[in-house]
Short mmCIF file of C-alpha atoms in Angstrom, two decimals:
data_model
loop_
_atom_site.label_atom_id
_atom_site.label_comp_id
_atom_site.label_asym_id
_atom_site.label_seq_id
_atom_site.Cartn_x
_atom_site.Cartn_y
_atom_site.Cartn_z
CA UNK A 29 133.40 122.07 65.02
CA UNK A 30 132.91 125.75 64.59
CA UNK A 31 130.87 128.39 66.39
CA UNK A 32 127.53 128.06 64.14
CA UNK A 33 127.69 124.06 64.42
CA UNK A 34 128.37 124.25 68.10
CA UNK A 35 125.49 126.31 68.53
CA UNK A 36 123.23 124.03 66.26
CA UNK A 37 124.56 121.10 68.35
CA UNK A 38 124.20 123.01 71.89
CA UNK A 39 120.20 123.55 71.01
CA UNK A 40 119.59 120.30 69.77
CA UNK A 41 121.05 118.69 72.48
CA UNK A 42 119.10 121.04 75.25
CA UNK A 43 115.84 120.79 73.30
CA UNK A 44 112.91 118.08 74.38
CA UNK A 45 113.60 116.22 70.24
CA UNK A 46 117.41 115.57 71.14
CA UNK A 47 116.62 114.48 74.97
CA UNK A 48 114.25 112.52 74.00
CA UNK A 49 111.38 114.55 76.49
CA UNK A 50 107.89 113.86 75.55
CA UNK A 51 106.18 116.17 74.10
CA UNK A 52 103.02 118.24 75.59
CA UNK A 53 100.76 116.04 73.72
CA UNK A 54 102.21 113.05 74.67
CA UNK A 55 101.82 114.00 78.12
CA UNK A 56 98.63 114.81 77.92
CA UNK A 57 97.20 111.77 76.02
CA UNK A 58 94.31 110.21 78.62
CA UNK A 59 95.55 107.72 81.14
CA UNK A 60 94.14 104.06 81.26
CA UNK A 61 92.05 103.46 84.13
CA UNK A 62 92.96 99.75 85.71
CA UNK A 63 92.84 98.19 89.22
CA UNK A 64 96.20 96.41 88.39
CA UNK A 65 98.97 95.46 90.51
CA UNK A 66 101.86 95.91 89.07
CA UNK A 67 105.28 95.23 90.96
CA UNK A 68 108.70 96.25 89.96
CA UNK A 69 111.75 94.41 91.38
CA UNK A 70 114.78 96.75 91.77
CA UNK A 71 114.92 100.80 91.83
CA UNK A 72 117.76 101.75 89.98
CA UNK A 73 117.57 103.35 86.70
CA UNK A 74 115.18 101.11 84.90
CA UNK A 75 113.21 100.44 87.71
CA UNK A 76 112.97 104.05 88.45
CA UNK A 77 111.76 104.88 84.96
CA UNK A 78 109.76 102.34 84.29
CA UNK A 79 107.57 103.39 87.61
CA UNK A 80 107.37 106.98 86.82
CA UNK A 81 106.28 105.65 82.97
CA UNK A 82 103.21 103.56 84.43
CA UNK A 83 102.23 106.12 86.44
CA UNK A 84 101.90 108.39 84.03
CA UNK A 85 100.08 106.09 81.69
CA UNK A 86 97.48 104.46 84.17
CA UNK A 87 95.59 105.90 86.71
CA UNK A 88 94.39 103.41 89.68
CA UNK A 89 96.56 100.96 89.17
CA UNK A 90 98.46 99.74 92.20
CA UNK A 91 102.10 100.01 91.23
CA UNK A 92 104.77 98.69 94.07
CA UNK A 93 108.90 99.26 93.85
CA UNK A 94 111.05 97.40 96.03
CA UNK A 95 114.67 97.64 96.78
CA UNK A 96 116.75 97.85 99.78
CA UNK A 97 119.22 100.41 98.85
CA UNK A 98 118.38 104.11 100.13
CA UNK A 99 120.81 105.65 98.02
CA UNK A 100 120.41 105.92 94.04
CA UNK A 101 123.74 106.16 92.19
CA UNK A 102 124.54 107.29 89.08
CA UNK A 103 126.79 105.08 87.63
CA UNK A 104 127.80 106.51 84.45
CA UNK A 105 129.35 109.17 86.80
CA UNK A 106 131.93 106.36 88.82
CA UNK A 107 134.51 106.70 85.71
CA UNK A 108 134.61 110.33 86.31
CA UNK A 109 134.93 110.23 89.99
CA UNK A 110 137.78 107.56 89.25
CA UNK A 111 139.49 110.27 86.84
CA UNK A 112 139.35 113.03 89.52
CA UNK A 113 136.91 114.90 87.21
CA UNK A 114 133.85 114.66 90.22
CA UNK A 115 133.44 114.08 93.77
CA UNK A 116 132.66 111.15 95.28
CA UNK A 117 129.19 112.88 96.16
CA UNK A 118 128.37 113.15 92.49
CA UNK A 119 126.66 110.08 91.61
CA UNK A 120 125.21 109.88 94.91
CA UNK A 121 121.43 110.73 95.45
CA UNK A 122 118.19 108.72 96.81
CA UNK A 123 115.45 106.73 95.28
CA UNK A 124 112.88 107.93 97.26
CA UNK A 125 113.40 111.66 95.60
CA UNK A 126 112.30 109.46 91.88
CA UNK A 127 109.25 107.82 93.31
CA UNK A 128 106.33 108.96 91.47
CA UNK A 129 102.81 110.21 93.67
CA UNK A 130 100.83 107.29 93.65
CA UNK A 131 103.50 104.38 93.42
CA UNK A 132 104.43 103.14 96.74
CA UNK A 133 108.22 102.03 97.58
CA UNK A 134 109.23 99.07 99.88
CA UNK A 135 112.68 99.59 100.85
CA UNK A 136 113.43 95.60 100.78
CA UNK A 137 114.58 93.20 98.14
CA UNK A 138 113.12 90.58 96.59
CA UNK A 139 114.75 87.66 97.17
CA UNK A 140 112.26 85.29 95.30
CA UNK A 141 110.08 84.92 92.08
CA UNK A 142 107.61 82.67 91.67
CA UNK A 143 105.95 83.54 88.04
CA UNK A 144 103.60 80.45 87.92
CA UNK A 145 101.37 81.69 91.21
CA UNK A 146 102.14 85.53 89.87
CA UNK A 147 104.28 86.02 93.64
CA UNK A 148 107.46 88.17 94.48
CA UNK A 149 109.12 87.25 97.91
CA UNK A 150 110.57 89.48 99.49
CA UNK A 151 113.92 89.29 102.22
CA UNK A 152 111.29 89.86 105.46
CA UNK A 153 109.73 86.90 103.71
CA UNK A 154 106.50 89.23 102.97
CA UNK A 155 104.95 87.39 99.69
CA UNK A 156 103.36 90.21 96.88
CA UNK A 157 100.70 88.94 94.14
CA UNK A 158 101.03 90.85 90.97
CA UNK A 159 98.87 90.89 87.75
CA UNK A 160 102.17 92.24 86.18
CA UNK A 161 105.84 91.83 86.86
CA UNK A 162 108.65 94.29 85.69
CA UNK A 163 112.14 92.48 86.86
CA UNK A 164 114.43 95.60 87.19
CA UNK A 165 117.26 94.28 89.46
CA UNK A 166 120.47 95.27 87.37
CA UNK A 167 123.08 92.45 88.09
CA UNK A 168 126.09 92.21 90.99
CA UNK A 169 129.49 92.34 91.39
CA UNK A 170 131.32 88.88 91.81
CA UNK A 171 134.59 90.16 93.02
CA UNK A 172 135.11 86.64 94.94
CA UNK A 173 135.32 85.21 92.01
CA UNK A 174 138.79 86.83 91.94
CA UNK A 175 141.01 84.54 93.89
CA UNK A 176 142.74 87.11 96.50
CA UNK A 177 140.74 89.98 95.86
CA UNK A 178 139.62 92.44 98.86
CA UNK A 179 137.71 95.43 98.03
CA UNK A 180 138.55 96.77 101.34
CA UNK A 181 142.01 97.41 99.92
CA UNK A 182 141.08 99.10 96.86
CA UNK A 183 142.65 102.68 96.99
CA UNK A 184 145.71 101.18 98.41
CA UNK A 185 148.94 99.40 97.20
CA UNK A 186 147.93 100.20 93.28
CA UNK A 187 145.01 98.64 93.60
CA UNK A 188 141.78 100.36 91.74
CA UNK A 189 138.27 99.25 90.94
CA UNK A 190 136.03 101.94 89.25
CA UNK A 191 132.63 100.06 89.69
CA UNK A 192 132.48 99.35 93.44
CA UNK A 193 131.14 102.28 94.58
CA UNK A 194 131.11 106.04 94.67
CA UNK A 195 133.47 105.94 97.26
CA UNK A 196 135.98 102.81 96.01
CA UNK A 197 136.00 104.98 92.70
CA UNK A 198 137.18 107.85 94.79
CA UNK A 199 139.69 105.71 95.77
CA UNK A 200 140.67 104.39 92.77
CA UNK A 201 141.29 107.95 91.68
CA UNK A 202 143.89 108.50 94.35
CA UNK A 203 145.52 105.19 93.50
CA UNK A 204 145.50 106.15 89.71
CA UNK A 205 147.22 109.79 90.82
CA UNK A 206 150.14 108.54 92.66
CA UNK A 207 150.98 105.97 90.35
CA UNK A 208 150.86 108.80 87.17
CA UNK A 209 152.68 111.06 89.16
CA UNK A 210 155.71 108.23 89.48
CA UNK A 211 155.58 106.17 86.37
CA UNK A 212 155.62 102.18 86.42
CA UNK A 213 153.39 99.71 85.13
CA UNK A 214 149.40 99.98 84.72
CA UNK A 215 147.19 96.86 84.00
CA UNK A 216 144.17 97.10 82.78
CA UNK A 217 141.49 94.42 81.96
CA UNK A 218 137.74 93.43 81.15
CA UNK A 219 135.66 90.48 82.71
CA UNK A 220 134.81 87.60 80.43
CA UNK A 221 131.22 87.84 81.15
CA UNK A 222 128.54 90.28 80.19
CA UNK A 223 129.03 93.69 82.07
CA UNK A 224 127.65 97.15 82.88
CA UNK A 225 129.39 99.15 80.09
CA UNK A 226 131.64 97.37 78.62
CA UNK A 227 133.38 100.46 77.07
CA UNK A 228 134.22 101.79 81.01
CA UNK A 229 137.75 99.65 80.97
CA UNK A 230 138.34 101.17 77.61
CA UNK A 231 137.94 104.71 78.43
CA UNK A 232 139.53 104.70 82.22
CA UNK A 233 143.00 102.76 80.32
CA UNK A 234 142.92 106.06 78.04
CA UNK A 235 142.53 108.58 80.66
CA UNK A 236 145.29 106.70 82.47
CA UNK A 237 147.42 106.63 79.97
CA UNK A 238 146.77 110.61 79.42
CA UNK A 239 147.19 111.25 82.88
CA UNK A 240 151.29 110.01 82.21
CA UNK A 241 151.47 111.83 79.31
CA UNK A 242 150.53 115.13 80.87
CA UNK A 243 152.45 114.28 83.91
CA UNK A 244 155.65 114.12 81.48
CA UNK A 245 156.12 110.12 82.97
CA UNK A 246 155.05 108.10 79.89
CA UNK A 247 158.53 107.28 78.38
CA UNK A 248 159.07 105.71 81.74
CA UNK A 249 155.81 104.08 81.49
CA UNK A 250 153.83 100.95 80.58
CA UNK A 251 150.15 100.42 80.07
CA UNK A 252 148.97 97.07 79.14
CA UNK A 253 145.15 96.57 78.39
CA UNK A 254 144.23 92.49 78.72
CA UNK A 255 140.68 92.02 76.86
CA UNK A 256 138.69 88.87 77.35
CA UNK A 257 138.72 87.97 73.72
CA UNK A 258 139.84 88.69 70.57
CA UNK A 259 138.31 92.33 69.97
CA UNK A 260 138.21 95.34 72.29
CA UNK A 261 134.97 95.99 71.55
CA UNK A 262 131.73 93.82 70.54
CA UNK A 263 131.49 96.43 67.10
CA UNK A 264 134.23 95.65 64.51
CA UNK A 265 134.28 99.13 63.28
CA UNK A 266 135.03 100.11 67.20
CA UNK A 267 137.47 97.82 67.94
CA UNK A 268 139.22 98.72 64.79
CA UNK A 269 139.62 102.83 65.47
CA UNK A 270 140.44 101.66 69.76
CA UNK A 271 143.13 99.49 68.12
CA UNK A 272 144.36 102.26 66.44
CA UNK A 273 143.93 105.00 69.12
CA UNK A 274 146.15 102.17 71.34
CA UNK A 275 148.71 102.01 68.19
CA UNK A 276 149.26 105.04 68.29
CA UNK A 277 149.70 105.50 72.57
CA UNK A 278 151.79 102.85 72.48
CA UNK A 279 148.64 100.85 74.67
CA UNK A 280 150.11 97.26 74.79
CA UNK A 281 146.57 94.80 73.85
CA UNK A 282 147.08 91.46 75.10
CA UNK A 283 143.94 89.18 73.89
CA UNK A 284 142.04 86.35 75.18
CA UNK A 285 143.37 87.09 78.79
CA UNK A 286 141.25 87.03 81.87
CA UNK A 287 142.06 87.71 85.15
CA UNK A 288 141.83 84.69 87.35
CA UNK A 289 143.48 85.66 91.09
CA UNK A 290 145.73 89.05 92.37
CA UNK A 291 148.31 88.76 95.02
CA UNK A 292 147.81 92.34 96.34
CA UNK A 293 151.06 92.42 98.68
CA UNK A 294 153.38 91.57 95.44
CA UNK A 295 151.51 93.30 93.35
CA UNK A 296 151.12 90.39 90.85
CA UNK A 297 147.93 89.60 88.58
CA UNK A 298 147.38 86.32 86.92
CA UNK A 299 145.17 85.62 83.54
CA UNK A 300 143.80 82.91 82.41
CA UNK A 301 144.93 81.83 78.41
CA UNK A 302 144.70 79.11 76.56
CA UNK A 303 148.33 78.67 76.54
CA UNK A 304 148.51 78.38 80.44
CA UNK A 305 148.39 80.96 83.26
CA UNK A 306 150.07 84.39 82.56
CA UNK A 307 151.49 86.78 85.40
CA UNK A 308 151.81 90.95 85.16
CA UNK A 309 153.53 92.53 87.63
CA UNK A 310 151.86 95.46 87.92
CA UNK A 311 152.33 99.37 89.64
CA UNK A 312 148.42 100.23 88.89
CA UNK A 313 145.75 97.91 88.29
CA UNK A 314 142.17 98.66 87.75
CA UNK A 315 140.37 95.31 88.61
CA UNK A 316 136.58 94.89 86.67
CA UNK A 317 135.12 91.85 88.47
CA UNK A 318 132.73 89.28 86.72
CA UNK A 319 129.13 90.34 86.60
CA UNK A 320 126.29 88.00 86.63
CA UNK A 321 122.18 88.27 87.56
CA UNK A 322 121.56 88.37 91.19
CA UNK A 323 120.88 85.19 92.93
CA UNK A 324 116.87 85.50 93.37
CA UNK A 325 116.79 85.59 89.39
CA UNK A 326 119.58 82.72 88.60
CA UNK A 327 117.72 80.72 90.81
CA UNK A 328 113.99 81.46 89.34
CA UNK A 329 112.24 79.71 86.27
CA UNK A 330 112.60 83.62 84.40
CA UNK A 331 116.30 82.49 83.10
CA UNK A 332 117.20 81.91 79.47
CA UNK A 333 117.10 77.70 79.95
CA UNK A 334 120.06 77.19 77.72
CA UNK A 335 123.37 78.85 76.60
CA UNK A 336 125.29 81.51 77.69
CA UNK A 337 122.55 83.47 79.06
CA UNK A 338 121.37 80.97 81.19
CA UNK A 339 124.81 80.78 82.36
CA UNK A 340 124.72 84.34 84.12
CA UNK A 341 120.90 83.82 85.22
CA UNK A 342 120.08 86.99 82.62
CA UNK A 343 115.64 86.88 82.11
CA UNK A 344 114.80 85.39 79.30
CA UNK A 345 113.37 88.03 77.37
CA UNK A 346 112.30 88.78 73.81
CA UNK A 347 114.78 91.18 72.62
CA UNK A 348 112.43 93.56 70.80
CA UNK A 349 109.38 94.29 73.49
CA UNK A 350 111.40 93.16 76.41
CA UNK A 351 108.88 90.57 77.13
CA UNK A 352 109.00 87.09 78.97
CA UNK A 353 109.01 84.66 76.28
CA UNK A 354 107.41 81.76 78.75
CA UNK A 355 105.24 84.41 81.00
CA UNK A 356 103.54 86.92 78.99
CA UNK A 357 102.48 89.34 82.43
CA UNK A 358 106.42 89.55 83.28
CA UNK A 359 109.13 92.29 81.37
CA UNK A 360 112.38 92.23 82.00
CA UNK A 361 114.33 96.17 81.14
CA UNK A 362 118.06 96.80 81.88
CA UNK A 363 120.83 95.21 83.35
CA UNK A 364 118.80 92.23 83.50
CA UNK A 365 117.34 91.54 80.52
CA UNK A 366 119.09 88.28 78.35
CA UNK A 367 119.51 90.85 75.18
CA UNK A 368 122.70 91.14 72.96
CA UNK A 369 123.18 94.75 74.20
CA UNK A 370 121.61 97.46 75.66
CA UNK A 371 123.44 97.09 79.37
CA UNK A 372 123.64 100.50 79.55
CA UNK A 373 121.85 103.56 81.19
CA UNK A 374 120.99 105.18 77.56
CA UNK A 375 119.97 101.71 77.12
CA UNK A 376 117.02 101.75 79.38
CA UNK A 377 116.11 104.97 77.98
CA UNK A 378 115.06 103.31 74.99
CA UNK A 379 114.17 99.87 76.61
CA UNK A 380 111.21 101.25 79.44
CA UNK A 381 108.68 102.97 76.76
CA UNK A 382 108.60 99.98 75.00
CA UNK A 383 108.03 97.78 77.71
CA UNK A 384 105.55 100.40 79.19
CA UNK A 385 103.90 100.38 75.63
CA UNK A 386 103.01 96.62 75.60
CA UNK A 387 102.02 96.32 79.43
CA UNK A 388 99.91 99.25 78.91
CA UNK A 389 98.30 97.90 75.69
CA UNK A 390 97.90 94.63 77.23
CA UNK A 391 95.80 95.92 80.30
CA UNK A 392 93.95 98.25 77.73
CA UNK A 393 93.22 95.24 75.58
CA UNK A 394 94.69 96.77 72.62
CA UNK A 395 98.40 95.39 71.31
CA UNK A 396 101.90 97.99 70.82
CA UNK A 397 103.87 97.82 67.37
CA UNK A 398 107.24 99.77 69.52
CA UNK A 399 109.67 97.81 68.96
CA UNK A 400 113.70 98.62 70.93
CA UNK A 401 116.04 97.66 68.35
CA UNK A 402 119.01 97.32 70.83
CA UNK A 403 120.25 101.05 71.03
CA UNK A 404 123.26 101.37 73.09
CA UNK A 405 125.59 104.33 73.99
CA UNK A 406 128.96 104.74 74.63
CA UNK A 407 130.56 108.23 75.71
CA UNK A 408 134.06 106.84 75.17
CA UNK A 409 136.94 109.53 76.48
CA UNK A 410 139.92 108.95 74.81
CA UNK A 411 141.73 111.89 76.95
CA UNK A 412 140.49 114.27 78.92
CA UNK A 413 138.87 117.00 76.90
CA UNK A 414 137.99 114.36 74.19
CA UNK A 415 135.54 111.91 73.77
CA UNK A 416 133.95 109.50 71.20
CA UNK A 417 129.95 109.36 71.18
CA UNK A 418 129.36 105.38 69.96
CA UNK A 419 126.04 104.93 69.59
CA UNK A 420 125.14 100.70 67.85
CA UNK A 421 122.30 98.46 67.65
CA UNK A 422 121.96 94.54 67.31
CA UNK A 423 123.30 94.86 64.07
CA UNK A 424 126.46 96.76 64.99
CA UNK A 425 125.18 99.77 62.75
CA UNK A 426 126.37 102.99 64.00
CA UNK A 427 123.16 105.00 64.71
CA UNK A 428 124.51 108.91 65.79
CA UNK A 429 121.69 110.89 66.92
CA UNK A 430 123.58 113.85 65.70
CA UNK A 431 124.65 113.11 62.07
CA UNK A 432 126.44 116.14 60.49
CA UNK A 433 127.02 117.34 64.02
CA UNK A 434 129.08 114.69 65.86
CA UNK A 435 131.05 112.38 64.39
CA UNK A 436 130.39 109.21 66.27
CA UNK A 437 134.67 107.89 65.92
CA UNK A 438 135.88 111.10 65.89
CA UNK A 439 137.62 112.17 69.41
CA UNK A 440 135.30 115.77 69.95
CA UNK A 441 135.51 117.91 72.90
CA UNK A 442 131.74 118.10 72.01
CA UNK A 443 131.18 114.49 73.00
CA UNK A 444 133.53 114.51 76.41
CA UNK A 445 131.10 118.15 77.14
CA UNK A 446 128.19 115.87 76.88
CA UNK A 447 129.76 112.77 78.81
CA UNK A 448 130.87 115.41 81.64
CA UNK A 449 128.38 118.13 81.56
CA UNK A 450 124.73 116.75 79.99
CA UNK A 451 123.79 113.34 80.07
CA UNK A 452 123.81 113.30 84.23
CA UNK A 453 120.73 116.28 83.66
CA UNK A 454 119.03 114.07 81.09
CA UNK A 455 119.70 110.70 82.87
CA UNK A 456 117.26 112.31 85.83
CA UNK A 457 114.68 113.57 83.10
CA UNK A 458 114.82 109.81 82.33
CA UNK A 459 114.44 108.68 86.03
CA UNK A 460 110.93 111.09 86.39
CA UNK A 461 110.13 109.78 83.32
CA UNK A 462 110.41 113.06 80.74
CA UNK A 463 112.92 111.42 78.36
#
């Protein structure tokens, strides 16, 4: 890119159009007046939004946020903490700081739903009637579904796991640095169940694998990536240039494998296959557990009833308004809603103003055309100082928001400057509700 298109690309991607901020007008369109309650289940990103959206859109309504968790976390930021790139204090900040005036937080979960008498539960066993119900609750980590997995041992022995927390990832860094400063084997591998970015494995293998490079200890090397299937990634066109970016690095791809149990003291992972058990000895591993709904969702009536997203509780939601298909006063946005994509945090920047759109219109008495058309983004680093900026849909198009400007499977420093530098910024516009 040269100097006139970097500057092109540097106000575009500052300016309210690229961000996605709302315009003056928008802001200042007239607010619906309603006595509604409205409660959200979960504060992280999409709950977050989605509050500081109603509140901006209705005035009187009685809006309620629960979660437990003090801290917010930005999770994008774990794979950089994991690459020694940020502190273990830069995802870290707290939900009450995102809590719009007028919306009142309860810092406890709800641990039950009851959409046929319109009731949340909550873990002090309080019970909350709604008029409206936006399930924000993100999904869990199953590491025990890992046979001799202990997350108080990540950081030590080779073992890494960059979605833990702030602190694991920190960890995980310091595991990844001894191990590229000797050489040996690294395993890497992806769940075989829907996941919080799926391209996160992807990118953290790369850096890895730079890391040895730089460090002069690649020839002595191996990195093996084990995907749950037979692509790397859900877009054909993406798993085609990763298989040749992992050509080309010598990145051993091992399909269809899934890790099954660890022996942490031997240092010895074993996948399941269709052709019987595998073991990798291994120097490195980053471990990605499975990831399902949280329990009070698997075990409401708001699941998809049959196939695989029933199996991993995800709401059972109508993938274009993010609305219950059996309870028309319930949305589901992020992590948790049962939609081919979109479990990302760019994700719920799309997902919440659509949502907000048709709750809105439905207390107005009106009806919303917006329509989420399952945007997803991946800032994929290949290496450090270089990044792809996938952007898809359902349909697996490719939909850059900067054509001309940014290639979206070309490896730009401008993409791993946005991964590193902007989108934290415009992630918290998105949190008060500006983008």
């Amino acid at each position: 890119m040269d100097r006139r298109s970097f500057l092109q690309f540097t106000a575009a991607a500052t300016g309210t159009t690229a961000l996605g901020l709302k315009t003056q007008e928008a802001q200042a369109a007239p607010k619906i007046k309603t006595s509604a309650r409205i409660v959200i289940a979960g504060a992280g990103a999409a709950g977050l939004t989605t509050a500081n959206y109603l509140a901006e859109r209705l005035e009187g309504a009685n809006i309620t946020i629960f979660d437990a968790r003090k801290e917010h976390y930005y999770q994008p930021g774990f794979t950089l903490v994991a690459a020694g790139l940020k502190s273990d204090k830069y995802p870290v900040s707290t939900t009450a700081e995102y809590v719009p005036a007028g919306v009142k937080l309860i810092e406890e979960r709800v641990t039950e739903f009851d959409p046929d008498a319109n009731i949340v539960v909550t873990d002090s066993g309080q019970r909350i009637d709604y008029d409206y119900l936006v399930v924000a609750t993100g999904m869990v980590l199953n590491y025990d579904a890992i046979e001799g997995m202990d997350t108080s041992r990540i950081g030590t022995n080779g073992l890494g796991s960059i979605y833990h927390s702030p602190e694991k990832a920190h960890a995980t860094w310091q595991a990844m640095d001894a191990f590229t400063n000797k050489g040996g084997v690294g395993v890497f591998l992806r769940p075989n169940t829907e996941m919080k970015c799926a391209g996160a494995p992807l990118k953290y293998t790369m850096i890895t694998e730079d890391y040895l490079t730089r460090r002069g200890n690649r020839s002595k090397s191996k990195v093996i990536y084990n995907a749950n299937n037979n692509a790397l990634f859900s877009v054909p066109i993406v798993h085609e240039k990763l298989r040749m970016i992992f050509q080309e690095r010598d990145i051993e791809i091992n399909y269809s494998r899934v890790l099954k149990s660890i022996d942490l003291d031997r240092r010895i992972a074993t996948f399941d296959h269709a052709d019987g058990p595998v073991e990798l000895e291994y120097d490195f591993i980053n471990v990605i557990p499975p990831m399902s709904a949280p329990e009070s969702v698997k075990n409401s009536p708001l699941i998809w009833q049959t196939g695989n997203w029933a199996d991993e509780g995800w709401l059972d939601v109508d993938r274009n308004n993010l609305r219950h298909k059996r309870y028309p006063n319930v949305f589901g946005v992020g992590d948790i809603a049962g939609v081919a994509k979109g479990k990302t945090a760019a994700s719920v920047k799309w997902q919440v103003p659509v949502a907000v759109s048709h709750l809105v219109a439905e207390i107005a008495g009106t009806t919303s055309d917006a329509f989420y058309d399952g945007y997803t983004s991946c800032p994929m680093i290949t290496q450090l100082g270089r990044a792809m900026l996938i952007e898809f849909d359902y349909h697996n198009n490719l939909v850059p928001s900067f054509p001309g400007i940014i290639a979206p499977l070309e490896e730009l420093w401008t993409s791993w400057v946005m991964k590193t530098m902007a989108l934290k910024p415009t992630y918290i516009s998105m949190l008060r509700g500006r983008a």
